[in-house]
Amino acid sequence: MLTAGLAFAIVNSFAQVASIHFGVSSTTFALFQYAIAFFAILPYLRTLGIRQSLRTNHFAWHALRIFLAVIGIQLWLWALAYPVPIWQGIALLMTSPLFATVGSGLILKEKVGIARWIATLTGFIGAMIILEPWSDSFTWATLLPVGAAFFWASYSLMVKKLSVNDPPSTMVVYLLLLITPFNILLAVPTFAMPEGWSIWGILVAAGVLTALAQWAVVKAYAVADASFVQPFDHAKLPLNVFAGWLVFNWVPPGRLWLGAAIIIGSIAFITHWEAKKRK
């Protein structure tokens, strides 16, 4: 999971460099990022058995699942291109499990319980501290990572629902097969072919690192329980903060650490509670 966090931190910095210094749109970056990632991870997909993994009775639901993921990706890359400082964006992105908790109670009709509702509300208070909507410096763009978190939470809920009937290999194969066609549709209106060796080096590196991160996440959850793996996911905050400082000299204010601590604490409580409930 730490490997995935480091890879995604580098990719996030690449996305902002591509936008700020090379003028590459977020939709174009997403298109090449995931297209290259697909070819990079293709040997691994073959080990899963692509043809066998494609067997499902819920293709439409998988397509909707991937579409939700793509919207989340596009909102996130749009935020990076704006640019929303990475320290703020990644902290707000961490609210995704909170949205998932809300969705599991309201949509999947799972029993959430008062303790988890309180933890979820507390987590959103942490997000408000980071957002500072009452501040004069607040802009609509800072809501983009929150939107991305919402759509990725929706994607996670669909994975949870579909996993009852389909194996993890089906989830992975459909994700990587369908994500590029959706990205093409979104990239067409503003598409411009990137020019120059430097930007292509960034795009290829971003694609390969994305494939590495996806592989690392799958492997992490394959060898360890989610309650053990989840805390390592929080390492993406300091990794991205460090990358933002290294590349753009962005230094986060103190409210980031307060808000992030509240969010992480809330997620940790929810994760522990769910693990305890399963025992």
mmCIF file of C-alpha atoms in Angstrom, residues 107-217:
data_model
loop_
_atom_site.group_PDB
_atom_site.id
_atom_site.type_symbol
_atom_site.label_atom_id
_atom_site.label_comp_id
_atom_site.label_asym_id
_atom_site.label_seq_id
_atom_site.Cartn_x
_atom_site.Cartn_y
_atom_site.Cartn_z
ATOM 1 C CA ILE A 107 -28.333 3.159 -0.249
ATOM 2 C CA LEU A 108 -27.197 -0.346 0.691
ATOM 3 C CA LYS A 109 -29.407 -0.209 3.791
ATOM 4 C CA GLU A 110 -26.658 -1.543 6.024
ATOM 5 C CA LYS A 111 -26.884 -0.937 9.736
ATOM 6 C CA VAL A 112 -24.443 1.874 10.399
ATOM 7 C CA GLY A 113 -25.153 2.660 14.028
ATOM 8 C CA ILE A 114 -24.958 5.889 15.971
ATOM 9 C CA ALA A 115 -21.225 5.575 16.690
ATOM 10 C CA ARG A 116 -20.290 5.405 13.010
ATOM 11 C CA TRP A 117 -22.682 8.228 12.139
ATOM 12 C CA ILE A 118 -20.997 10.417 14.753
ATOM 13 C CA ALA A 119 -17.546 9.427 13.460
ATOM 14 C CA THR A 120 -18.626 10.243 9.907
ATOM 15 C CA LEU A 121 -19.994 13.640 10.914
ATOM 16 C CA THR A 122 -16.786 14.345 12.826
ATOM 17 C CA GLY A 123 -14.762 13.479 9.735
ATOM 18 C CA PHE A 124 -16.723 15.961 7.648
ATOM 19 C CA ILE A 125 -16.057 18.621 10.280
ATOM 20 C CA GLY A 126 -12.366 17.935 9.680
ATOM 21 C CA ALA A 127 -12.953 18.463 5.958
ATOM 22 C CA MET A 128 -14.642 21.794 6.670
ATOM 23 C CA ILE A 129 -11.580 22.905 8.632
ATOM 24 C CA ILE A 130 -9.431 22.193 5.578
ATOM 25 C CA LEU A 131 -11.901 23.735 3.119
ATOM 26 C CA GLU A 132 -12.506 26.922 5.117
ATOM 27 C CA PRO A 133 -15.636 27.863 3.120
ATOM 28 C CA TRP A 134 -15.999 30.945 5.322
ATOM 29 C CA SER A 135 -12.614 32.273 4.193
ATOM 30 C CA ASP A 136 -12.159 34.958 1.528
ATOM 31 C CA SER A 137 -9.660 32.659 -0.189
ATOM 32 C CA PHE A 138 -12.285 29.944 -0.724
ATOM 33 C CA THR A 139 -12.981 29.061 -4.368
ATOM 34 C CA TRP A 140 -15.335 26.589 -6.019
ATOM 35 C CA ALA A 141 -12.335 24.629 -7.301
ATOM 36 C CA THR A 142 -11.566 23.410 -3.786
ATOM 37 C CA LEU A 143 -14.815 21.442 -3.942
ATOM 38 C CA LEU A 144 -13.528 19.367 -6.863
ATOM 39 C CA PRO A 145 -11.606 16.902 -4.640
ATOM 40 C CA VAL A 146 -14.731 16.528 -2.513
ATOM 41 C CA GLY A 147 -16.689 15.700 -5.657
ATOM 42 C CA ALA A 148 -14.016 13.185 -6.638
ATOM 43 C CA ALA A 149 -14.246 11.621 -3.181
ATOM 44 C CA PHE A 150 -18.016 11.316 -3.555
ATOM 45 C CA PHE A 151 -17.832 9.570 -6.924
ATOM 46 C CA TRP A 152 -15.056 7.238 -5.794
ATOM 47 C CA ALA A 153 -17.132 6.361 -2.754
ATOM 48 C CA SER A 154 -20.039 5.571 -5.080
ATOM 49 C CA TYR A 155 -17.685 3.404 -7.111
ATOM 50 C CA SER A 156 -16.575 1.593 -3.946
ATOM 51 C CA LEU A 157 -20.164 0.892 -2.956
ATOM 52 C CA MET A 158 -20.826 -0.651 -6.356
ATOM 53 C CA VAL A 159 -17.710 -2.799 -6.014
ATOM 54 C CA LYS A 160 -18.997 -3.980 -2.661
ATOM 55 C CA LYS A 161 -22.389 -4.810 -4.137
ATOM 56 C CA LEU A 162 -21.074 -6.531 -7.269
ATOM 57 C CA SER A 163 -18.465 -8.507 -5.324
ATOM 58 C CA VAL A 164 -21.262 -10.693 -4.027
ATOM 59 C CA ASN A 165 -21.525 -12.296 -7.480
ATOM 60 C CA ASP A 166 -18.314 -11.423 -9.335
ATOM 61 C CA PRO A 167 -14.688 -12.165 -8.326
ATOM 62 C CA PRO A 168 -12.020 -9.465 -7.808
ATOM 63 C CA SER A 169 -10.433 -10.323 -11.163
ATOM 64 C CA THR A 170 -13.649 -9.268 -12.910
ATOM 65 C CA MET A 171 -13.575 -5.952 -11.050
ATOM 66 C CA VAL A 172 -9.999 -5.256 -12.111
ATOM 67 C CA VAL A 173 -10.314 -6.364 -15.739
ATOM 68 C CA TYR A 174 -13.478 -4.383 -16.429
ATOM 69 C CA LEU A 175 -12.009 -1.317 -14.740
ATOM 70 C CA LEU A 176 -8.920 -1.274 -16.919
ATOM 71 C CA LEU A 177 -10.731 -2.265 -20.114
ATOM 72 C CA LEU A 178 -13.545 0.286 -19.916
ATOM 73 C CA ILE A 179 -11.807 3.248 -18.352
ATOM 74 C CA THR A 180 -10.015 4.297 -21.556
ATOM 75 C CA PRO A 181 -13.136 4.381 -23.789
ATOM 76 C CA PHE A 182 -14.850 6.607 -21.229
ATOM 77 C CA ASN A 183 -11.761 8.822 -21.046
ATOM 78 C CA ILE A 184 -11.738 9.123 -24.841
ATOM 79 C CA LEU A 185 -15.314 10.408 -24.840
ATOM 80 C CA LEU A 186 -14.460 13.052 -22.254
ATOM 81 C CA ALA A 187 -11.168 14.048 -23.885
ATOM 82 C CA VAL A 188 -12.480 14.591 -27.425
ATOM 83 C CA PRO A 189 -13.916 18.132 -26.965
ATOM 84 C CA THR A 190 -10.618 19.648 -25.780
ATOM 85 C CA PHE A 191 -8.127 17.121 -27.122
ATOM 86 C CA ALA A 192 -4.744 18.318 -28.336
ATOM 87 C CA MET A 193 -1.855 15.970 -29.012
ATOM 88 C CA PRO A 194 0.987 16.653 -26.554
ATOM 89 C CA GLU A 195 4.220 17.683 -28.223
ATOM 90 C CA GLY A 196 7.780 17.205 -27.056
ATOM 91 C CA TRP A 197 9.850 14.471 -25.484
ATOM 92 C CA SER A 198 9.535 15.928 -22.004
ATOM 93 C CA ILE A 199 5.762 15.763 -21.787
ATOM 94 C CA TRP A 200 5.685 12.305 -23.337
ATOM 95 C CA GLY A 201 8.209 11.164 -20.768
ATOM 96 C CA ILE A 202 5.899 12.478 -18.054
ATOM 97 C CA LEU A 203 2.853 10.768 -19.584
ATOM 98 C CA VAL A 204 4.595 7.418 -19.975
ATOM 99 C CA ALA A 205 5.977 7.581 -16.449
ATOM 100 C CA ALA A 206 2.534 8.510 -15.099
ATOM 101 C CA GLY A 207 0.967 5.573 -16.925
ATOM 102 C CA VAL A 208 3.533 3.055 -15.722
ATOM 103 C CA LEU A 209 3.315 4.330 -12.147
ATOM 104 C CA THR A 210 -0.487 4.169 -12.291
ATOM 105 C CA ALA A 211 -0.254 0.535 -13.356
ATOM 106 C CA LEU A 212 2.205 -0.137 -10.542
ATOM 107 C CA ALA A 213 -0.101 1.527 -8.031
ATOM 108 C CA GLN A 214 -3.142 -0.442 -9.212
ATOM 109 C CA TRP A 215 -1.186 -3.681 -8.988
ATOM 110 C CA ALA A 216 0.089 -2.787 -5.513
ATOM 111 C CA VAL A 217 -3.412 -2.037 -4.225
#
